[in-house]
XYZ file of C-alpha atoms in Angstrom:
402
model
C -139.472 -17.324 57.399
C -139.628 -17.331 53.858
C -136.005 -18.886 53.594
C -137.329 -22.085 56.192
C -140.623 -22.193 53.881
C -139.344 -21.968 50.342
C -137.348 -25.724 50.350
C -140.279 -27.410 52.330
C -143.235 -26.324 50.085
C -144.842 -29.055 47.549
C -148.184 -27.983 44.838
C -151.075 -30.029 45.246
C -154.972 -29.066 43.721
C -155.989 -27.624 47.516
C -157.777 -23.369 47.661
C -156.467 -21.256 49.501
C -158.852 -18.376 50.118
C -157.767 -14.825 52.266
C -160.093 -12.564 52.931
C -158.902 -9.628 54.154
C -161.696 -6.949 56.173
C -159.566 -3.766 56.146
C -158.773 -2.439 59.089
C -161.539 -4.553 60.789
C -159.441 -4.360 63.857
C -161.552 -2.090 66.428
C -161.867 -0.989 70.303
C -164.724 -0.192 72.357
C -167.313 2.809 72.541
C -169.805 1.260 75.344
C -167.789 -1.336 75.769
C -168.289 -2.355 72.436
C -166.096 -2.880 69.382
C -167.237 -2.890 65.806
C -166.789 -6.556 65.550
C -168.761 -7.088 68.783
C -171.771 -4.391 68.119
C -172.355 -5.652 64.063
C -174.716 -8.563 63.888
C -172.491 -11.049 62.576
C -174.144 -14.091 62.656
C -172.547 -16.296 60.093
C -168.864 -14.552 61.330
C -169.525 -16.087 64.763
C -170.503 -20.084 63.573
C -166.887 -20.545 61.214
C -165.640 -19.238 63.802
C -166.313 -21.508 66.900
C -165.711 -23.961 64.249
C -161.935 -22.745 63.159
C -158.615 -21.675 64.852
C -159.147 -18.200 65.802
C -156.685 -15.373 67.244
C -154.863 -12.448 66.571
C -151.971 -11.049 64.568
C -149.280 -8.370 65.470
C -149.154 -6.746 61.701
C -145.700 -4.742 61.992
C -144.156 -5.485 65.786
C -146.279 -4.781 69.604
C -146.990 -1.149 69.975
C -145.757 -0.156 65.737
C -148.561 1.375 63.598
C -149.077 0.015 60.243
C -150.269 1.284 56.676
C -151.418 0.128 54.034
C -148.713 -1.375 52.257
C -146.607 -2.902 55.195
C -149.867 -4.283 56.774
C -150.581 -6.197 53.629
C -146.612 -7.763 53.194
C -146.984 -8.748 56.962
C -149.845 -11.338 56.260
C -148.543 -11.735 53.015
C -145.568 -13.577 53.988
C -142.830 -11.121 53.406
C -141.259 -8.957 56.931
C -142.487 -4.974 55.846
C -139.720 -4.162 58.650
C -136.952 -5.773 55.144
C -139.323 -5.206 52.242
C -140.146 -1.412 53.215
C -142.525 0.154 50.531
C -143.420 3.462 49.407
C -147.187 4.319 49.029
C -146.533 5.232 46.396
C -145.031 2.605 44.142
C -148.289 0.605 44.653
C -150.999 2.661 43.894
C -149.432 3.763 40.230
C -148.816 -0.399 40.361
C -152.342 -0.452 40.569
C -153.756 1.775 38.732
C -151.580 -0.289 35.216
C -148.447 2.191 35.872
C -145.515 0.724 34.151
C -142.723 1.658 36.538
C -138.706 1.460 35.633
C -135.509 2.098 37.290
C -135.312 5.741 36.205
C -138.748 6.720 38.136
C -139.674 7.456 41.675
C -143.103 6.678 42.442
C -145.732 8.644 44.344
C -149.554 8.940 45.853
C -151.573 12.006 45.793
C -154.753 13.267 47.613
C -156.409 15.861 46.260
C -157.153 18.097 49.331
C -159.199 21.114 50.139
C -157.530 24.388 52.163
C -158.549 27.307 53.056
C -156.260 30.490 54.101
C -152.919 28.174 53.571
C -154.273 25.069 55.818
C -155.426 22.068 55.660
C -159.985 21.655 55.714
C -160.205 18.482 54.105
C -156.947 15.556 53.803
C -159.154 14.225 51.354
C -161.371 16.766 49.526
C -164.541 15.309 50.686
C -163.789 12.058 48.904
C -164.702 13.165 46.070
C -166.532 11.332 43.246
C -164.007 9.717 40.990
C -165.558 10.230 38.326
C -164.428 14.403 38.958
C -161.314 12.982 39.871
C -160.873 11.787 36.488
C -161.909 14.414 34.404
C -159.390 16.652 37.384
C -156.272 14.226 36.700
C -156.909 14.683 32.801
C -156.734 18.085 33.316
C -153.352 17.509 35.644
C -152.003 15.778 32.670
C -152.447 18.312 29.245
C -150.913 20.729 31.461
C -147.740 19.472 33.712
C -146.173 16.938 30.800
C -143.190 18.176 32.058
C -141.350 19.885 34.329
C -136.967 21.048 34.363
C -135.978 17.722 32.342
C -138.326 15.045 35.006
C -141.678 13.451 32.411
C -144.629 13.356 35.009
C -146.834 11.285 34.255
C -150.382 11.013 36.581
C -152.959 8.577 37.178
C -156.906 8.935 38.344
C -158.111 7.017 40.852
C -160.508 6.127 43.283
C -162.106 9.555 45.011
C -159.876 11.784 45.561
C -157.014 9.350 45.156
C -154.227 9.560 41.991
C -150.355 8.726 41.316
C -147.948 10.490 39.604
C -144.639 9.236 38.015
C -141.835 11.387 38.341
C -139.479 10.123 35.782
C -136.156 11.215 34.962
C -133.945 10.759 32.132
C -131.410 9.209 33.859
C -131.201 6.250 36.581
C -131.159 6.981 40.335
C -129.533 6.094 43.468
C -131.554 4.430 45.669
C -132.208 6.871 47.701
C -133.380 10.165 45.538
C -137.354 9.538 46.297
C -136.375 9.851 50.834
C -138.778 12.730 51.120
C -141.567 13.152 53.840
C -145.067 13.159 52.955
C -146.376 16.251 52.690
C -149.629 15.173 54.424
C -149.304 16.026 57.939
C -152.307 13.088 58.547
C -154.681 15.693 60.071
C -156.698 18.979 59.118
C -155.843 22.079 60.701
C -152.339 22.014 59.687
C -150.322 23.625 57.499
C -149.401 21.409 54.161
C -146.129 20.321 55.132
C -142.542 21.393 52.615
C -141.466 18.437 50.005
C -138.527 18.340 51.647
C -134.938 16.039 51.132
C -133.792 13.383 53.905
C -130.663 12.361 52.141
C -128.740 14.888 48.676
C -130.189 12.325 45.621
C -133.345 13.437 46.905
C -132.637 17.238 46.146
C -133.570 16.899 42.566
C -137.146 14.994 43.701
C -138.034 17.569 46.398
C -137.478 20.638 43.425
C -139.568 19.064 41.320
C -142.553 17.952 44.011
C -142.934 21.421 45.332
C -143.130 22.734 41.622
C -145.570 20.571 40.800
C -147.600 20.590 44.222
C -147.597 24.830 42.691
C -148.068 24.307 39.950
C -151.292 22.763 40.582
C -152.859 24.627 43.280
C -152.571 27.176 40.911
C -155.200 25.156 38.425
C -157.463 24.206 40.664
C -157.984 27.814 43.230
C -161.479 27.641 42.111
C -162.802 23.855 42.506
C -164.662 24.069 46.294
C -163.167 21.502 47.665
C -160.612 19.670 45.602
C -158.163 23.039 45.615
C -155.232 21.438 46.768
C -152.633 18.284 46.287
C -150.939 16.131 49.410
C -148.069 14.036 48.706
C -147.464 11.064 49.977
C -145.594 7.519 50.172
C -142.542 8.713 48.084
C -140.568 5.513 46.750
C -138.789 3.853 43.697
C -139.325 0.582 42.361
C -138.164 -2.992 45.142
C -136.762 -5.756 44.413
C -138.611 -8.359 45.961
C -139.335 -11.633 45.755
C -142.205 -13.123 43.328
C -145.111 -14.918 46.198
C -145.143 -18.076 44.009
C -141.371 -17.736 44.284
C -141.980 -17.519 47.809
C -144.632 -19.796 48.468
C -145.786 -21.805 45.418
C -148.825 -20.644 45.013
C -150.759 -19.220 41.933
C -152.543 -16.366 43.369
C -155.432 -14.318 42.068
C -155.830 -10.463 43.651
C -159.492 -9.804 43.706
C -159.390 -5.942 44.624
C -161.178 -2.347 43.937
C -159.062 -0.085 45.271
C -156.064 0.193 42.823
C -153.633 0.838 45.674
C -154.192 -2.622 46.769
C -154.069 -4.121 43.607
C -150.479 -2.874 42.959
C -149.125 -4.222 46.168
C -150.668 -7.268 44.692
C -149.342 -7.211 41.356
C -145.519 -5.444 43.417
C -145.672 -9.616 45.298
C -146.459 -11.088 41.592
C -150.201 -11.895 41.972
C -152.389 -11.294 39.073
C -154.133 -8.679 38.750
C -157.569 -7.918 37.074
C -158.776 -4.587 37.200
C -162.294 -5.120 38.623
C -164.763 -2.585 39.872
C -167.915 -2.749 41.485
C -169.557 -3.734 45.043
C -167.941 -6.520 47.770
C -170.842 -9.176 45.883
C -169.109 -8.276 42.304
C -165.792 -9.410 43.858
C -167.000 -12.756 44.956
C -168.932 -13.154 41.537
C -165.930 -13.018 39.532
C -163.832 -15.121 43.308
C -166.328 -17.737 41.892
C -165.180 -17.055 38.222
C -161.900 -17.632 38.315
C -162.241 -20.025 41.119
C -161.068 -22.931 39.281
C -157.885 -21.544 37.902
C -156.113 -20.314 40.484
C -154.486 -22.188 43.670
C -154.829 -18.932 46.392
C -156.852 -15.979 46.114
C -156.417 -13.054 48.098
C -160.350 -10.833 47.780
C -159.967 -7.143 49.707
C -162.762 -6.542 51.509
C -161.932 -2.279 51.765
C -165.069 0.446 53.163
C -164.506 -1.019 56.304
C -161.551 0.620 56.909
C -162.478 3.665 55.449
C -165.458 4.038 57.824
C -163.141 3.349 60.639
C -160.838 5.854 59.165
C -163.419 8.702 59.786
C -164.777 7.438 62.936
C -167.940 6.466 61.680
C -168.413 3.729 64.623
C -172.035 2.704 62.923
C -170.760 2.934 59.370
C -168.493 0.376 60.178
C -170.154 -2.049 61.894
C -173.198 -1.445 59.237
C -170.330 -2.427 56.519
C -169.638 -5.856 58.799
C -172.110 -6.794 59.021
C -172.927 -7.046 54.489
C -169.719 -9.139 54.411
C -171.425 -11.356 57.431
C -174.232 -11.643 54.755
C -172.346 -12.434 51.690
C -170.551 -14.852 53.553
C -172.717 -18.519 53.199
C -171.377 -17.592 49.389
C -167.869 -18.541 49.887
C -168.332 -20.864 51.813
C -169.980 -22.933 49.674
C -167.009 -23.257 47.151
C -165.955 -24.736 50.103
C -162.279 -24.368 49.864
C -159.393 -26.575 51.655
C -158.614 -23.546 53.663
C -160.343 -19.469 54.721
C -158.478 -17.615 56.223
C -160.638 -13.920 57.759
C -158.384 -10.934 58.603
C -157.562 -7.515 57.951
C -153.618 -5.981 57.307
C -154.256 -3.302 60.543
C -157.645 -2.317 63.424
C -158.964 0.542 62.217
C -160.611 2.107 65.182
C -163.208 4.534 64.571
C -162.797 5.715 67.780
C -159.235 7.119 67.126
C -160.435 7.482 63.285
C -156.339 6.325 62.070
C -154.870 2.673 62.123
C -153.347 1.939 65.072
C -150.973 -0.871 66.468
C -153.338 -3.580 68.352
C -153.704 -7.022 67.131
C -156.650 -7.856 64.666
C -158.741 -10.607 64.195
C -157.477 -14.016 63.171
C -160.078 -16.500 61.547
C -158.733 -20.372 60.064
C -160.614 -22.833 58.665
C -159.799 -26.171 58.109
C -160.201 -30.233 58.809
C -156.686 -29.576 60.688
C -158.072 -27.047 63.543
C -158.702 -28.002 66.824
C -161.153 -25.148 67.090
C -164.407 -24.981 69.715
C -162.733 -22.344 71.367
C -164.031 -19.193 70.357
C -168.300 -18.939 70.681
C -168.135 -15.555 67.579
C -165.518 -13.209 65.503
C -164.196 -10.112 68.241
C -160.792 -9.135 68.972
C -161.919 -9.937 72.457
C -163.137 -13.536 71.691
C -160.076 -14.123 69.443
C -157.776 -13.602 72.165
C -159.411 -17.696 73.356
C -158.201 -20.013 70.693
C -155.540 -22.030 69.209
C -153.340 -19.441 67.315
C -152.361 -17.224 70.197
C -150.697 -13.595 69.430
C -148.375 -13.626 66.570
C -146.574 -12.296 63.603
C -149.207 -11.887 60.897
C -145.646 -13.434 58.581
C -147.004 -16.587 60.136
C -150.420 -16.306 58.433
C -149.421 -17.920 54.608
C -147.412 -20.689 56.899
C -150.151 -21.495 58.374
C -152.600 -21.929 55.097
C -149.846 -23.745 53.770
C -149.989 -26.067 56.346
C -153.127 -26.531 56.619
C -153.098 -27.559 52.520
C -150.999 -29.382 53.078
C -148.552 -28.035 51.297
C -145.583 -28.159 53.330
C -143.339 -30.928 53.485
C -141.801 -32.090 56.810
C -138.593 -29.996 58.007
C -135.366 -32.318 59.019
C -135.602 -35.742 59.021
């Protein structure tokens, strides 16, 4: 797709706002999805005048992680560009990732009698995370000849860089997660999937054992689960591919990391969704494209909290008029994947999409929901087509061919 689009790109002064309601898609409980159960008058009114549809993040039946989900909606084929969450977390936390590094994203977790009781340690406060991670950095600086660099994230998340003394083979980071993805199971071993990953696996096992000994008296965060071992990939920047000067507005480090990976400006910001919108207003004259990430909808879906997820959608709906006041040339609202509370996890289900511009049919959907969006003019389509649609509707694509 990028090879087709790149020569067609033309610059102008239009503004594109791209809102990602993380994990917004759902499934019915008592007959309604979270979007259908939520009171969303502003989203529904916008859907009635917009082009609507559903996107498939990776491929039919494939459940995406947050990395592939965001790469797809940013216009990068997530099958071609496979990027581990460790890189995204490390970049989002401001770490410099080198060719000699393997990055891994970690969860603080609760373990009892060798079995995981809580994969997220009760979502410990971010301040407690910071103190624990600083403790780990003070005590664990080198394992064998590998330097370890820690960075605290939000709640239960943190990142670690394994910095080797020499450049690594391309498959040195090929290790599966030690997180089994379910409570009630034992952690998985750090098993190398390639010859060159054997040393990384040994360092990982030693790290896990050292941390377990250090945190054994903690009530909740007494263990770590490693996820998304990865090395730094080569990927064209968003501006190179699509001609857009872009700003990422995201409070969670991993999503800043993904945006930074594709060359978006990624200032570290904190606060609520309303704070994100205030920041959007402050920077509105400085960029062409604005990625605004709303996280907590996904978190409640993963917790199986249907009412909480619907309430977070309602919170965004109340703030939507503040975005509309900016009168962007194109406004897109979607998610990176579906996270039905029914499943308590990401899922393979297509994700609702809304696209507002002067150049759409509109008038086909009565609300913004999974079922209503099936009636829209966009149909069900691959996520990688979202950015080309935004470019076309902002008059940023020339005609193809004679």
